[in-house]
Short mmCIF file of C-alpha atoms in Angstrom, two decimals:
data_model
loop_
_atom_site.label_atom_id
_atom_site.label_comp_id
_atom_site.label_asym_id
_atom_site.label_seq_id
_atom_site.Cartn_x
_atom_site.Cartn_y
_atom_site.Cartn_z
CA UNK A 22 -2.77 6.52 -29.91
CA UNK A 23 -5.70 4.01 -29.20
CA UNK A 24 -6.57 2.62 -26.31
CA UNK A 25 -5.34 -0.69 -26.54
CA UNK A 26 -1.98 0.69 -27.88
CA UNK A 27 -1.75 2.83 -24.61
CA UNK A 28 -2.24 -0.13 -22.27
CA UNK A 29 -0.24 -1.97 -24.19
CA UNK A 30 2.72 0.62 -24.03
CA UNK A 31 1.74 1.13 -19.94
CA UNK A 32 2.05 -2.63 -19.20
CA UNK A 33 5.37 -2.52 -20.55
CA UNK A 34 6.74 0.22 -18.38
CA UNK A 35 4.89 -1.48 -15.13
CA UNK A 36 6.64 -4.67 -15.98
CA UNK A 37 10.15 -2.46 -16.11
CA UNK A 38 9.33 -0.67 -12.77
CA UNK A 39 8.93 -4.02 -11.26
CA UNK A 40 12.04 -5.68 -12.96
CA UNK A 41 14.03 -2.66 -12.00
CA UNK A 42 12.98 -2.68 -8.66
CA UNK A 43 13.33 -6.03 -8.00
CA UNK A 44 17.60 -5.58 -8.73
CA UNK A 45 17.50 -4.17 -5.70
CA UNK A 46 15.23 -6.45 -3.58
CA UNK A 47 15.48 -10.06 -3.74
CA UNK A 48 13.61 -12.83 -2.47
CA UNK A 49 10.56 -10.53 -2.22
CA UNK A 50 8.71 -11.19 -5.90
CA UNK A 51 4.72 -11.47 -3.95
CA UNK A 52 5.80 -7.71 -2.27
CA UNK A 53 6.66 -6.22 -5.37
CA UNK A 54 3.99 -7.47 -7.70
CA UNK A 55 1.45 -6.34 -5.13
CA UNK A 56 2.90 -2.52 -4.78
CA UNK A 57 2.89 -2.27 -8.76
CA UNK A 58 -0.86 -3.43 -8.49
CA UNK A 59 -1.32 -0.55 -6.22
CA UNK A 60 0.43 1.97 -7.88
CA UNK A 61 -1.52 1.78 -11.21
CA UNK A 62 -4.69 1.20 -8.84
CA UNK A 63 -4.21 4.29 -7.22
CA UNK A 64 -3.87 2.86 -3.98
CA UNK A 65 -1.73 3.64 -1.07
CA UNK A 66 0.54 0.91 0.60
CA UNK A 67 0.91 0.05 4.70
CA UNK A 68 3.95 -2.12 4.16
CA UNK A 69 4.79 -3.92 7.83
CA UNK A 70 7.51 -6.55 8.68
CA UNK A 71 10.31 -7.78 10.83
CA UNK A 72 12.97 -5.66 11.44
CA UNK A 73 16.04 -5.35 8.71
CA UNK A 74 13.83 -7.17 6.29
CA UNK A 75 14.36 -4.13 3.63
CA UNK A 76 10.76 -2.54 3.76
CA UNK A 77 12.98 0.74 3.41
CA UNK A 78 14.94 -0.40 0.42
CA UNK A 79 11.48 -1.32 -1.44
CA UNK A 80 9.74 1.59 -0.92
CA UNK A 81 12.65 4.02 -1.68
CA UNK A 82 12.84 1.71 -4.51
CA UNK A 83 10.15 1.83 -6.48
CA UNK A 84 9.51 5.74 -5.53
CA UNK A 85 13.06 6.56 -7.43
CA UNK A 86 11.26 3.88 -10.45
CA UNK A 87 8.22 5.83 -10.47
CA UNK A 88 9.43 9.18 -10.20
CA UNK A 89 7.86 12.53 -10.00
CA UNK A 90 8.36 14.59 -6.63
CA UNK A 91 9.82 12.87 -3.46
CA UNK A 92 9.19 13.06 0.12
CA UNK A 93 10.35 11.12 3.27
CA UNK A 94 8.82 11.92 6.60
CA UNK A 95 10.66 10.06 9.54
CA UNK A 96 7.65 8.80 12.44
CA UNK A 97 8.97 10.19 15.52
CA UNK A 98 7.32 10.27 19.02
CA UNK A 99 7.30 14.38 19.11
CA UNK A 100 6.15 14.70 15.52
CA UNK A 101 3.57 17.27 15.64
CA UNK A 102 0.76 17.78 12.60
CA UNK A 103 2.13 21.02 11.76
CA UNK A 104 6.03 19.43 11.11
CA UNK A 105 4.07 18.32 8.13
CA UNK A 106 2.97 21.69 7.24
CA UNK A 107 5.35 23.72 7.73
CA UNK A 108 8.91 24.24 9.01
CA UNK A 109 9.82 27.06 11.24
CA UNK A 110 13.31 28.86 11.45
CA UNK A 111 15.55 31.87 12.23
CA UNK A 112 17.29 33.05 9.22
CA UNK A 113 21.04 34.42 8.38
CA UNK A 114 19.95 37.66 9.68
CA UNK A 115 17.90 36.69 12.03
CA UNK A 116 14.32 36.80 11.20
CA UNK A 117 12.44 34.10 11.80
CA UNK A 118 11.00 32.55 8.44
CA UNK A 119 8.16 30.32 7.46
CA UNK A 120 8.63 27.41 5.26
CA UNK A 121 6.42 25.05 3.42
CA UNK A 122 6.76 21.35 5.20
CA UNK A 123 6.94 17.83 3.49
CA UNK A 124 3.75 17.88 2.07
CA UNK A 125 3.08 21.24 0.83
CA UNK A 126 7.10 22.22 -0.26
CA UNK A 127 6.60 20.30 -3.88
CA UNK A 128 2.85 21.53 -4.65
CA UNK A 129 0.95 19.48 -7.12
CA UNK A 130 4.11 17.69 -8.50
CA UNK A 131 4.39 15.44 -5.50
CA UNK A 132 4.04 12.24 -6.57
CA UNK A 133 5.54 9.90 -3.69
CA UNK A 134 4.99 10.21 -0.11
CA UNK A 135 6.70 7.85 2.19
CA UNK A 136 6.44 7.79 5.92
CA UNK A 137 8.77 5.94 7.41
CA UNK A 138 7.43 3.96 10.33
CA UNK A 139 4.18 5.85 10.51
CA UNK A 140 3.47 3.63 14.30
CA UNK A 141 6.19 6.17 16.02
CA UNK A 142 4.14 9.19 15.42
CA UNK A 143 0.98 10.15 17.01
CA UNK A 144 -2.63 10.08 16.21
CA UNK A 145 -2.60 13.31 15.65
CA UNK A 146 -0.09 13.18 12.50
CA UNK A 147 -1.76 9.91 11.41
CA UNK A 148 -5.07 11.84 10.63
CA UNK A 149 -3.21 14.30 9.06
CA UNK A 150 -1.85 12.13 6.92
CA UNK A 151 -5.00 9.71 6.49
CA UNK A 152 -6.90 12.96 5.42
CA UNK A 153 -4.17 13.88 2.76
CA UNK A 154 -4.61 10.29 1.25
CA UNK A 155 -7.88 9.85 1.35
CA UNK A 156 -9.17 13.45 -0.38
CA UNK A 157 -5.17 13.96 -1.42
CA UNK A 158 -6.06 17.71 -0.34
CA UNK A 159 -4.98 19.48 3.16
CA UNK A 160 -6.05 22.85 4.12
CA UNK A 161 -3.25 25.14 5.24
CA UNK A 162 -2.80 29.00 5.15
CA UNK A 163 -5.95 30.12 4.31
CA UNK A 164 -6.31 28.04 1.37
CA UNK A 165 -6.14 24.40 -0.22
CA UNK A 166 -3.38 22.63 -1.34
CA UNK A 167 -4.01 19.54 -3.70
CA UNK A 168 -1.86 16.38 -4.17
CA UNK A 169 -3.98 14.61 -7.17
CA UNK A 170 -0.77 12.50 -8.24
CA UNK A 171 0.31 11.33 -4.69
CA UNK A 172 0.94 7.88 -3.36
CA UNK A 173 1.55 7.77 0.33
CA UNK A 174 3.91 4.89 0.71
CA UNK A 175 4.25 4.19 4.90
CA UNK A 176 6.03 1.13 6.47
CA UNK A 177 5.19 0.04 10.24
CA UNK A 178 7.55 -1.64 12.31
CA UNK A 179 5.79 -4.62 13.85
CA UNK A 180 8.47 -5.87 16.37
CA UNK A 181 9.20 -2.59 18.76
CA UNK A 182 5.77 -1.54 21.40
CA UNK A 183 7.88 1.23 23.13
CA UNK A 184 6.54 4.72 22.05
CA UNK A 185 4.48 3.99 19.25
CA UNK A 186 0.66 3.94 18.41
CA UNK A 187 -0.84 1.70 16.58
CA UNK A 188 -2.82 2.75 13.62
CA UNK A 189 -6.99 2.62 14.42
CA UNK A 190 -8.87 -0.27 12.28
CA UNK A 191 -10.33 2.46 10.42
CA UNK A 192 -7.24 4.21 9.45
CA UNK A 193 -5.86 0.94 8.06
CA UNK A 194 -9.02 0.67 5.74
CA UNK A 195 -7.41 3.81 3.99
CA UNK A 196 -4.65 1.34 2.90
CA UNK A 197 -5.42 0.00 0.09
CA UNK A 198 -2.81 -2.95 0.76
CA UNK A 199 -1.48 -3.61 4.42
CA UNK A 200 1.56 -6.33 3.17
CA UNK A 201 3.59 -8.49 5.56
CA UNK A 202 7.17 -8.37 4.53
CA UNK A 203 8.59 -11.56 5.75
CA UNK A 204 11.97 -12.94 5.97
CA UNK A 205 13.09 -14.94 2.45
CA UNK A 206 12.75 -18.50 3.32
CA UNK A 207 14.98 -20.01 0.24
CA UNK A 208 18.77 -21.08 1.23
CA UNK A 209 20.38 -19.16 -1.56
CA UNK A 210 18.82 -16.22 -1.50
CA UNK A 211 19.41 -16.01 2.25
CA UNK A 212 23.03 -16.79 1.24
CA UNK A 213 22.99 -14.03 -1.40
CA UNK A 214 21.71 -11.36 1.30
CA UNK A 215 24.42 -12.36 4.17
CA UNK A 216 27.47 -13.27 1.80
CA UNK A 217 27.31 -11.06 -1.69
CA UNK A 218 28.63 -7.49 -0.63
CA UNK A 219 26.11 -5.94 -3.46
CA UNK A 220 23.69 -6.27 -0.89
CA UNK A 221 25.05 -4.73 1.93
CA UNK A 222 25.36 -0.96 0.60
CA UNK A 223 21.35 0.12 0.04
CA UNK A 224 22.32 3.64 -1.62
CA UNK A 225 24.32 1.59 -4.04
CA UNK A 226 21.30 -0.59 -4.40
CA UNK A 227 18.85 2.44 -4.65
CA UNK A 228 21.03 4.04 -7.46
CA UNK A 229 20.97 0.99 -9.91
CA UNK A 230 17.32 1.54 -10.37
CA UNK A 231 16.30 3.26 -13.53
CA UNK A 232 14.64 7.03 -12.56
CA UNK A 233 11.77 8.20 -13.36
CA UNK A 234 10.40 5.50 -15.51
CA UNK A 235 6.81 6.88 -15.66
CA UNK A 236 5.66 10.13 -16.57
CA UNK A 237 4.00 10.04 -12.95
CA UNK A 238 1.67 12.89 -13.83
CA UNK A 239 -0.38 10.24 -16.28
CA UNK A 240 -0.94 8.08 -13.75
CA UNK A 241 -4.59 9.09 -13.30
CA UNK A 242 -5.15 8.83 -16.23
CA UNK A 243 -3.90 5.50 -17.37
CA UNK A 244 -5.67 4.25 -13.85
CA UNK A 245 -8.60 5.17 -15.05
CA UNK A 246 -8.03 3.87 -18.87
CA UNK A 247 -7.57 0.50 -16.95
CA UNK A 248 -10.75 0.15 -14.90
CA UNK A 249 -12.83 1.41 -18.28
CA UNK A 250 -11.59 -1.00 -20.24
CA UNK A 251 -10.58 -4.75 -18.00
CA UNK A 252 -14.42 -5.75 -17.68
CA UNK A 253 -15.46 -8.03 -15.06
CA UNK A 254 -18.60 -10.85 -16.01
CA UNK A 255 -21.57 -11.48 -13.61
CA UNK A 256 -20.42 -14.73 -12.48
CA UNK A 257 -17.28 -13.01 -10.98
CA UNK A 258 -19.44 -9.96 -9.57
CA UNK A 259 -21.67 -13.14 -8.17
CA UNK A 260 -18.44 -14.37 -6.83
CA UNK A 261 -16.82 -11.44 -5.53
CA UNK A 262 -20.80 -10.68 -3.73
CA UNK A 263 -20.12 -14.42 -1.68
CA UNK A 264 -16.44 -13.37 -0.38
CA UNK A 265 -17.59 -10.52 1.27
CA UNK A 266 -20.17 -11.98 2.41
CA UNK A 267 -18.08 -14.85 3.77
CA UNK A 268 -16.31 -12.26 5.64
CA UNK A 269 -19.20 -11.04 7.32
CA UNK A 270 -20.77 -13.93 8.46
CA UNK A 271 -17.90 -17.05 7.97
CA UNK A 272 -20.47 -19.04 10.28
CA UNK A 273 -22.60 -19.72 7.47
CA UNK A 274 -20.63 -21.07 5.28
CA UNK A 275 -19.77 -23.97 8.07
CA UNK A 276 -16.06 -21.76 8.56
CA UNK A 277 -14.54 -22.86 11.82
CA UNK A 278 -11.08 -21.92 13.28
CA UNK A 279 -9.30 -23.62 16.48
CA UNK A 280 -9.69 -22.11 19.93
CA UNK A 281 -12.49 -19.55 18.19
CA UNK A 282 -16.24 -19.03 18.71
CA UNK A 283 -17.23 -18.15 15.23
CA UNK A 284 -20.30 -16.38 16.46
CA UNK A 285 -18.84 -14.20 18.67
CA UNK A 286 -15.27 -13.43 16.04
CA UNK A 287 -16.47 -10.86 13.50
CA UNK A 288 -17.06 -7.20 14.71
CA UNK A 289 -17.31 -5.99 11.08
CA UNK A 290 -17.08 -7.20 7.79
CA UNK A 291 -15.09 -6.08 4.86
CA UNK A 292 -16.33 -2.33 3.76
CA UNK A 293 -17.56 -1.40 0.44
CA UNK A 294 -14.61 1.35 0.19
CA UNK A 295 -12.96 -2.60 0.88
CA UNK A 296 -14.61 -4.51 -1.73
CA UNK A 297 -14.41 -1.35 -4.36
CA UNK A 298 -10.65 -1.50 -3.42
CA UNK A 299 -10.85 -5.39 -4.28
CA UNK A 300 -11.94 -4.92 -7.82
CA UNK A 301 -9.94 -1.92 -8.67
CA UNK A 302 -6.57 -4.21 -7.59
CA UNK A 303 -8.31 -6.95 -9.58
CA UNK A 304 -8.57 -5.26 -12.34
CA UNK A 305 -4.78 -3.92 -12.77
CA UNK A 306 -3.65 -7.54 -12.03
CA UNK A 307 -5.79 -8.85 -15.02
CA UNK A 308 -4.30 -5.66 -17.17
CA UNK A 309 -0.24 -6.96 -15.84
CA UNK A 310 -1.61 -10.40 -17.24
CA UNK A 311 -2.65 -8.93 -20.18
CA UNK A 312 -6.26 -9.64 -20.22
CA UNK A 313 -8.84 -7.19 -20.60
CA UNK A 314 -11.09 -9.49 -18.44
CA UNK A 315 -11.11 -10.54 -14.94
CA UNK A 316 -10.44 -13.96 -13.98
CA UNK A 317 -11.33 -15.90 -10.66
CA UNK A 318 -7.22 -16.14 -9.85
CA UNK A 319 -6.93 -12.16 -10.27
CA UNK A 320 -9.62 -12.30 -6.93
CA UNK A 321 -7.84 -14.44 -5.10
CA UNK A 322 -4.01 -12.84 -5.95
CA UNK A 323 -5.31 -9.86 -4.14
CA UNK A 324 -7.69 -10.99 -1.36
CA UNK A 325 -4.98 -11.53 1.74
CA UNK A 326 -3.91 -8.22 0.82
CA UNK A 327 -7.31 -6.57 0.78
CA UNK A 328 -9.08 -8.21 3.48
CA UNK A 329 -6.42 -9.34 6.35
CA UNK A 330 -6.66 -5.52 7.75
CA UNK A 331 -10.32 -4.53 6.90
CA UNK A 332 -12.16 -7.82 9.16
CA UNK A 333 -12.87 -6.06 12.25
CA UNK A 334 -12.39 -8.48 15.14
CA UNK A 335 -14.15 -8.22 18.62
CA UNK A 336 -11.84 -7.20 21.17
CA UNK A 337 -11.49 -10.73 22.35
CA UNK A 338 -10.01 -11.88 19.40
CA UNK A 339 -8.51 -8.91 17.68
CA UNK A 340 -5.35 -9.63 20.07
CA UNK A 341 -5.15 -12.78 17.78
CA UNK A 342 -5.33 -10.77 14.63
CA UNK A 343 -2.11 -11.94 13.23
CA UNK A 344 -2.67 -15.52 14.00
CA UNK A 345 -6.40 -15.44 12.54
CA UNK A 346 -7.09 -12.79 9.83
CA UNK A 347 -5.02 -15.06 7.64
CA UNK A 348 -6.52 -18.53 8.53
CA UNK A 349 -9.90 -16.82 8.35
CA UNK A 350 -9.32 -15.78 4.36
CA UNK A 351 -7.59 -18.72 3.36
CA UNK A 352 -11.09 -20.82 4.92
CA UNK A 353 -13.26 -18.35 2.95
CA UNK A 354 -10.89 -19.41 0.04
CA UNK A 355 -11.33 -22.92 0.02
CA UNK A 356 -15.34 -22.84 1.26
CA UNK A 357 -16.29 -19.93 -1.31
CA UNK A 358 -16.78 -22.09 -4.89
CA UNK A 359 -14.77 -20.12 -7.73
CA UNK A 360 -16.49 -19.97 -10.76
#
């Protein structure tokens, strides 16, 4: 098969993970496209929202659509690195026994990792975890156990403070996407949510997904098929060069926000691992629209996602993050000429 064949045949199973997914979540279409970006980017997704939103129901979701391997770690206060290692026990005849954990249990065929409400668990665990994503390795019983298919999908719960611990700045840079899940705003979608009784049983939901959609173990390589072949021209490199930029230094581009000292606002910039994360997203967005070149939109579909968790904030302002990081882009937006 040639390479434009293959992508072909590859866009048309991302579209069907998406459409399949999205019979079970409604009134979320921005959520989904973005985590199908990510999955064929070969990024991992910090999904955060109100409560009862369904952040659950999309993750679990698209990792039955995706297939390959499973796992679901629950963030708990007294979640220790090891739990993740291995699991401990006393057997039938009473000897105790050693057990692979979550991550190690399913070997190189694990394919999905979600953590549910990774903000519960400690540092500790997070770096665990962050490690395992970012080298999709850990080390464990005198030798190495690899991961090279896994997608660590983790949802934070935004509302609750008691007993949890907020991921570091540089731990949310691992994300490829950090996505704000809000409530559905249109009437009858809201309607269809409270009212239609299809909604209210999520295994039910879950189940009418198709399975396994992908052969998840080509997802590498199709990842990489993508980002050889969507080319990007110099006026968008030249363009992509100014936003992060602009998110270094807004001030010179005459970027002012209420209530904010735009001297004193930016502690850091976006990060190259950022901006390398930017095109790679840009990229598989172009390859959904079926273009094998990048276009100025494909930039700016992707930017909130990329950006609104890798400015850095002084400590001043970073209480405001919610409140700024997204009136920051959306200035860089409008002052940043597209070409």
């Amino acid at each position: 098969m040639n390479t434009e064949n293959a992508l072909q045949d590859w866009r048309e199973l991302a579209h069907r993970v998406e459409r399949e997914v999205a019979q079970a979540v409604i009134g979320q279409p921005q959520t989904l496209r973005l985590i199908n970006v990510a999955t064929f980017a070969r990024g991992h997704v910090l999904l955060e929202g109100d409560v009862g939103v369904g952040k659950t129901t999309v993750l679990r979701a698209f990792s039955r659509a995706i297939g390959g391997d499973f796992e679901r770690v629950e963030g708990t206060v007294d979640l220790m690195p090891g739990d993740l290692i291995y699991h401990t026990y006393v057997d039938a005849e009473g000897r105790p026994r050693i057990d692979p954990g979550p991550l190690l249990r399913h070997g190189e065929r694990l394919t999905t990792f979600f953590f549910n409400e990774i903000n519960r668990a400690r540092p500790q665990v997070q770096s665990l975890l962050l490690r395992a994503m970012a080298e999709r390795t850990v080390s464990a019983f005198n030798r190495e156990y690899r991961f090279p298919h896994m997608t660590v999908f983790a949802d934070r719960n935004k509302v609750e403070k008691e007993e949890t611990f907020e991921l570091a700045s540089a731990a949310r840079d691992r994300f490829m996407f950090e996505l704000n899940m809000s409530k559905p705003t249109d009437r009858s979608i809201r309607r269809a949510l409270v009212f239609d009784t299809a909604f209210h049983d999520t295994e039910a939901l879950i189940a009418q997904v198709a399975p396994a959609l992908l052969p998840a173990e080509e997802l590498n390589t199709i990842a990489a098929l993508i980002q050889k072949s969507v080319r990007t021209s110099e006026t968008i490199e030249r363009y992509v060069l100014d936003l992060w930029e602009a998110s270094e230094t807004p001030q010179n581009l005459g970027i002012t926000l209420d209530g904010v000292d735009m001297n004193r606002l930016i502690l850091a910039g976006a990060s190259p691992r950022g901006m390398s994360a930017l095109l790679r997203a840009t990229r598989v967005v172009a390859w959904l629209d079926g273009r094998l070149h990048v276009e100025p939109d494909d930039v700016r579909a992707v930017l909130p996602a990329i950006l609104g968790h890798r400015i850095f904030f002084t400590p001043i302002y970073e209480l405001r993050r919610a409140e700024l990081a997204g009136a920051l882009i959306a200035r860089i937006l409008d002052r940043v000429a597209a070409p």
